[in-house]
Short mmCIF file of C-alpha atoms in Angstrom, two decimals:
data_model
loop_
_atom_site.label_atom_id
_atom_site.label_comp_id
_atom_site.label_asym_id
_atom_site.label_seq_id
_atom_site.Cartn_x
_atom_site.Cartn_y
_atom_site.Cartn_z
CA ILE A 1327 34.63 -7.01 -7.55
CA LEU A 1328 31.72 -6.19 -9.85
CA LEU A 1329 28.99 -8.82 -10.11
CA GLU A 1330 26.63 -8.29 -13.02
CA THR A 1331 23.36 -10.18 -12.93
CA THR A 1332 21.77 -11.33 -16.17
CA GLY A 1333 18.82 -9.33 -17.45
CA LEU A 1334 16.30 -8.69 -14.69
CA ALA A 1335 17.73 -11.20 -12.24
CA ASP A 1336 16.92 -10.95 -8.53
CA PRO A 1337 19.98 -9.68 -6.56
CA ALA A 1338 18.70 -11.07 -3.25
CA PRO A 1339 20.34 -14.53 -3.57
CA ILE A 1340 23.73 -12.89 -4.20
CA VAL A 1341 23.35 -10.68 -1.12
CA TYR A 1342 22.29 -13.70 0.93
CA THR A 1343 25.28 -15.75 -0.21
CA VAL A 1344 27.83 -13.02 0.54
CA GLN A 1345 26.39 -12.33 3.99
CA THR A 1346 25.81 -15.90 5.16
CA ASN A 1347 28.73 -17.85 3.66
CA PRO A 1348 31.74 -17.41 6.00
CA LYS A 1349 34.17 -17.90 3.12
CA MET A 1350 32.58 -14.87 1.48
CA SER A 1351 31.64 -12.68 4.44
CA ASP A 1352 35.11 -12.96 6.03
CA HIS A 1353 36.70 -11.39 2.96
CA TYR A 1354 34.00 -9.41 1.14
CA ARG A 1355 31.12 -7.07 1.86
CA ILE A 1356 28.33 -5.69 -0.29
CA ASP A 1357 29.22 -2.13 -1.26
CA SER A 1358 26.16 -1.14 -3.30
CA ILE A 1359 23.34 -2.65 -5.28
CA VAL A 1360 23.26 -0.74 -8.56
CA CYS A 1361 20.36 -0.73 -11.00
CA LEU A 1362 20.74 0.42 -14.62
CA ALA A 1363 17.46 1.87 -15.91
CA ASP A 1364 16.44 3.09 -19.35
CA ALA A 1365 14.79 6.51 -18.95
CA LYS A 1366 13.02 6.23 -22.28
CA HIS A 1367 11.43 2.81 -21.70
CA LEU A 1368 11.41 2.47 -17.92
CA GLU A 1369 7.77 3.40 -17.41
CA GLN A 1370 6.73 0.84 -19.99
CA HIS A 1371 8.46 -1.90 -18.00
CA LEU A 1372 7.16 -0.63 -14.66
CA ASP A 1373 3.62 -0.69 -16.02
CA GLU A 1374 3.74 -4.32 -17.12
CA VAL A 1375 0.96 -6.22 -15.38
CA LYS A 1376 1.91 -9.65 -14.13
CA PRO A 1377 -0.60 -12.47 -13.47
CA ASP A 1378 -2.09 -13.04 -10.02
CA GLY A 1379 -0.94 -9.65 -8.75
CA ALA A 1380 2.73 -10.58 -8.89
CA CYS A 1381 5.24 -7.74 -8.86
CA ASN A 1382 7.15 -7.29 -12.08
CA GLU A 1383 10.92 -7.62 -12.21
CA ALA A 1384 11.54 -3.96 -13.10
CA GLN A 1385 9.84 -2.82 -9.90
CA GLN A 1386 11.84 -5.35 -7.89
CA GLN A 1387 15.11 -4.06 -9.34
CA VAL A 1388 14.22 -0.49 -8.37
CA ALA A 1389 13.22 -1.59 -4.86
CA PHE A 1390 16.53 -3.38 -4.19
CA ALA A 1391 18.80 -0.61 -5.49
CA ASP A 1392 21.08 1.67 -3.50
CA LYS A 1393 22.05 3.52 -6.69
CA ILE A 1394 20.04 3.87 -9.89
CA LEU A 1395 21.88 4.78 -13.09
CA LEU A 1396 19.13 6.44 -15.10
CA ASN A 1397 20.45 6.10 -18.62
CA LYS A 1398 19.43 7.67 -21.96
CA THR A 1399 18.31 10.90 -20.29
CA ASP A 1400 19.15 12.69 -23.54
CA LEU A 1401 16.34 10.81 -25.29
CA VAL A 1402 13.51 12.10 -23.08
CA THR A 1403 12.05 15.55 -22.42
CA LYS A 1404 12.66 17.42 -19.16
CA GLU A 1405 9.02 16.81 -18.22
CA ASP A 1406 9.35 13.07 -18.82
CA LEU A 1407 12.57 12.95 -16.80
CA VAL A 1408 10.97 14.72 -13.84
CA ARG A 1409 8.01 12.33 -13.93
CA VAL A 1410 10.23 9.23 -14.09
CA LYS A 1411 12.44 10.39 -11.20
CA LYS A 1412 9.39 11.21 -9.08
CA ARG A 1413 8.04 7.72 -9.69
CA LEU A 1414 11.36 6.14 -8.76
CA ALA A 1415 11.41 8.16 -5.53
CA THR A 1416 7.95 6.88 -4.62
CA MET A 1417 9.06 3.29 -5.08
CA ASN A 1418 12.47 3.65 -3.42
CA GLN A 1419 12.93 6.85 -1.48
CA PHE A 1420 16.54 6.08 -0.62
CA ALA A 1421 18.19 5.10 -3.86
CA THR A 1422 20.39 7.81 -5.33
CA VAL A 1423 19.44 8.48 -8.96
CA ILE A 1424 22.43 9.25 -11.18
CA GLU A 1425 21.52 10.62 -14.61
CA THR A 1426 23.65 9.20 -17.43
CA GLN A 1427 23.99 9.12 -21.19
CA ARG A 1428 25.43 6.07 -22.93
CA SER A 1429 25.79 4.52 -19.43
CA ARG A 1430 28.72 6.82 -18.61
CA ALA A 1431 29.05 7.74 -14.94
CA PRO A 1432 32.05 8.40 -12.70
CA LEU A 1433 32.87 5.21 -10.79
CA GLU A 1434 33.23 7.19 -7.58
CA SER A 1435 29.55 8.16 -7.82
CA PHE A 1436 28.34 4.61 -7.19
CA LEU A 1437 31.28 2.43 -6.10
CA GLY A 1438 33.35 2.41 -2.92
CA LEU A 1439 30.71 4.33 -0.97
CA ASN A 1440 29.53 1.53 1.35
CA SER A 1441 25.94 2.38 0.48
CA PHE A 1442 24.74 -1.05 1.56
CA ASN A 1443 25.26 -0.63 5.29
CA MET A 1444 23.14 -0.82 8.42
CA GLU A 1445 23.80 2.75 9.50
CA GLY A 1446 22.47 4.26 6.29
CA ILE A 1447 19.15 4.97 8.00
CA LEU A 1448 20.88 7.56 10.21
CA ALA A 1449 21.32 9.84 7.20
CA TYR A 1450 17.78 9.64 5.82
CA ASP A 1451 15.71 12.78 5.30
CA PRO A 1452 13.64 13.20 8.50
CA SER A 1453 10.62 14.34 6.49
CA PHE A 1454 10.26 10.82 5.06
CA PHE A 1455 9.05 9.61 8.45
CA ASP A 1456 6.39 12.31 8.83
CA ASP A 1457 2.78 11.27 9.23
CA GLU A 1458 1.05 10.68 5.89
CA SER A 1459 -1.66 13.22 6.74
CA THR A 1460 0.93 16.03 6.57
CA LYS A 1461 2.18 15.09 3.12
CA GLU A 1462 0.97 15.95 -0.33
CA LYS A 1463 -1.37 13.21 -1.51
CA THR A 1464 -0.27 11.40 -4.65
CA HIS A 1465 -1.92 8.47 -6.35
CA ASN A 1466 0.47 5.56 -6.48
CA THR A 1467 -0.40 2.74 -8.86
CA ASP A 1468 2.82 0.78 -8.27
CA LEU A 1469 2.75 -2.31 -6.09
CA VAL A 1470 6.22 -1.39 -4.79
CA GLN A 1471 6.62 1.57 -2.48
CA SER A 1472 8.79 2.79 0.38
CA VAL A 1473 7.24 3.37 3.81
CA GLY A 1474 8.74 5.08 6.85
CA VAL A 1475 7.63 4.79 10.47
CA LYS A 1476 8.94 6.61 13.54
CA PHE A 1477 7.95 7.01 17.16
CA SER A 1478 9.68 7.71 20.48
CA GLY A 1479 10.22 5.38 23.41
CA ASN A 1480 12.04 2.18 24.29
CA LEU A 1481 11.13 -1.10 22.65
CA HIS A 1482 10.54 -4.33 24.53
CA ALA A 1483 13.16 -6.65 23.01
CA GLN A 1484 11.07 -9.81 23.26
CA TRP A 1485 7.92 -8.27 21.79
CA PHE A 1486 9.88 -6.65 18.95
CA ASN A 1487 11.71 -9.86 18.09
CA MET A 1488 8.43 -11.77 18.03
CA PHE A 1489 6.85 -9.16 15.77
CA MET A 1490 9.76 -9.24 13.31
CA MET A 1491 9.81 -13.05 13.23
CA ASP A 1492 6.08 -13.14 12.47
CA LEU A 1493 6.38 -10.37 9.87
CA LEU A 1494 9.25 -12.03 8.04
CA ARG A 1495 7.62 -15.43 8.18
CA GLU A 1496 4.41 -14.13 6.66
CA ARG A 1497 5.62 -11.30 4.40
CA ALA A 1498 9.28 -12.01 3.54
CA ALA A 1499 8.53 -12.28 -0.18
CA ASP A 1500 6.88 -8.83 -0.11
CA LEU A 1501 9.65 -7.09 1.85
CA TYR A 1502 12.57 -6.35 -0.44
CA ARG A 1503 14.56 -4.06 1.87
CA THR A 1504 14.10 -3.19 5.55
CA LYS A 1505 16.10 -0.93 7.84
CA GLY A 1506 15.74 0.22 11.41
CA LEU A 1507 17.12 2.43 14.18
CA LEU A 1508 16.13 1.12 17.61
CA SER A 1509 16.20 1.92 21.31
CA PHE A 1510 15.61 -1.01 23.66
CA HIS A 1511 14.62 -0.94 27.31
CA GLY A 1512 17.41 -2.13 29.56
CA GLN A 1513 20.20 -1.54 27.02
CA GLY A 1514 21.47 1.76 28.40
CA ASP A 1515 22.71 4.21 25.76
CA THR A 1516 23.33 1.57 23.10
CA LYS A 1517 21.76 2.51 19.78
CA PHE A 1518 20.84 -0.45 17.58
CA VAL A 1519 20.48 -0.66 13.80
CA PHE A 1520 19.38 -3.39 11.43
CA GLN A 1521 19.14 -3.99 7.71
CA GLY A 1522 17.36 -6.76 5.85
CA VAL A 1523 16.86 -8.25 2.40
CA HIS A 1524 13.74 -10.41 2.43
CA GLU A 1525 14.03 -12.66 5.51
CA GLN A 1526 17.81 -12.16 5.93
CA ILE A 1527 18.41 -9.56 8.69
CA ASN A 1528 21.71 -8.11 9.95
CA PHE A 1529 21.41 -6.55 13.42
CA GLY A 1530 23.85 -4.92 15.82
CA PRO A 1531 24.89 -1.82 17.79
CA ALA A 1532 25.47 1.43 15.95
CA GLU A 1533 28.91 3.01 15.94
CA LYS A 1534 27.75 5.84 18.19
CA PRO A 1535 25.44 5.50 21.25
CA TRP A 1536 22.48 7.66 22.10
CA ALA A 1537 23.78 11.04 23.19
CA GLU A 1538 22.96 12.39 26.63
CA GLY A 1539 19.55 14.03 26.43
CA GLU A 1540 18.88 12.76 22.89
CA GLU A 1541 15.27 11.75 22.33
CA ARG A 1542 14.95 8.01 21.74
CA ILE A 1543 13.21 7.96 18.37
CA ASN A 1544 12.83 4.57 16.70
CA LYS A 1545 12.84 4.65 12.90
CA PHE A 1546 11.85 1.95 10.43
CA VAL A 1547 12.04 1.72 6.66
CA PHE A 1548 10.19 -0.85 4.58
CA ILE A 1549 10.54 -1.16 0.81
CA GLY A 1550 8.22 -3.70 -0.73
CA LYS A 1551 4.80 -4.37 -2.15
CA ASN A 1552 1.32 -4.03 -0.65
CA LEU A 1553 2.58 -2.19 2.42
CA ASP A 1554 0.11 -0.67 4.91
CA ARG A 1555 1.82 2.13 6.82
CA ALA A 1556 -0.94 2.44 9.44
CA GLU A 1557 -0.91 -1.28 10.14
CA LEU A 1558 2.89 -1.40 10.42
CA THR A 1559 2.91 1.62 12.74
CA LYS A 1560 0.25 0.12 15.02
CA SER A 1561 2.02 -3.25 15.24
CA LEU A 1562 5.43 -1.69 15.92
CA MET A 1563 4.12 0.64 18.61
CA GLU A 1564 2.60 -2.35 20.38
CA CYS A 1565 6.24 -3.46 20.90
CA LEU A 1566 7.01 -0.48 23.16
CA PHE A 1567 8.06 -1.29 26.69
CA LYS A 1568 5.48 -0.44 29.35
CA GLU A 1569 6.07 -0.26 33.08
CA GLU A 1570 3.59 -3.10 33.66
CA ASP A 1571 5.85 -5.32 31.51
CA LYS A 1572 8.39 -5.45 34.33
#
């Protein structure tokens, strides 16, 4: 089933309805959130300044997407196309950009792929989680960006749950997409994953457990506005289990 939102509508309510309404969730799942973008005019829309520091709808659409159909690529120069794709990657590191002309793209390139799934974080490029000091510095003027955090160890379930509840209560409107790969103290080899849209979080065990001898590296992805990577890292690491917590 294809659901097309009108104009620059927010896809979050649709995701929420499908995942929380038993009549929907028992029979349907979200396969992908697809964004159609105009390569020639996209930057113009991304640059629109909204009052009171609000994020514009074009940036929200990019942030939510699993797949971005970048249309009208034949109407821009190669240099412009490279610049636009680089900007999209800064805002949403994980959306696959599919270049199109006249909105023509093979259906198999963006449908039936189960892109909207909790275990997607397992396939992310490890370099995304590297410390910012090791990366090339770029000036980002967009409110929306994607941030990755990773560190080893076992999390304290209670402390982590409290942190996430506080974060979602205070910043749900700013967090468009969240994903995580977790190792909890006292849960043996069970590997946990979660995925969220705003305050709606799906959480559960991964299909495969931690392998024998595998380093327990927790990974987190946040896509949203006004994100502070250092602050998120510090708060998450405070959720690690310590022997004195016994």
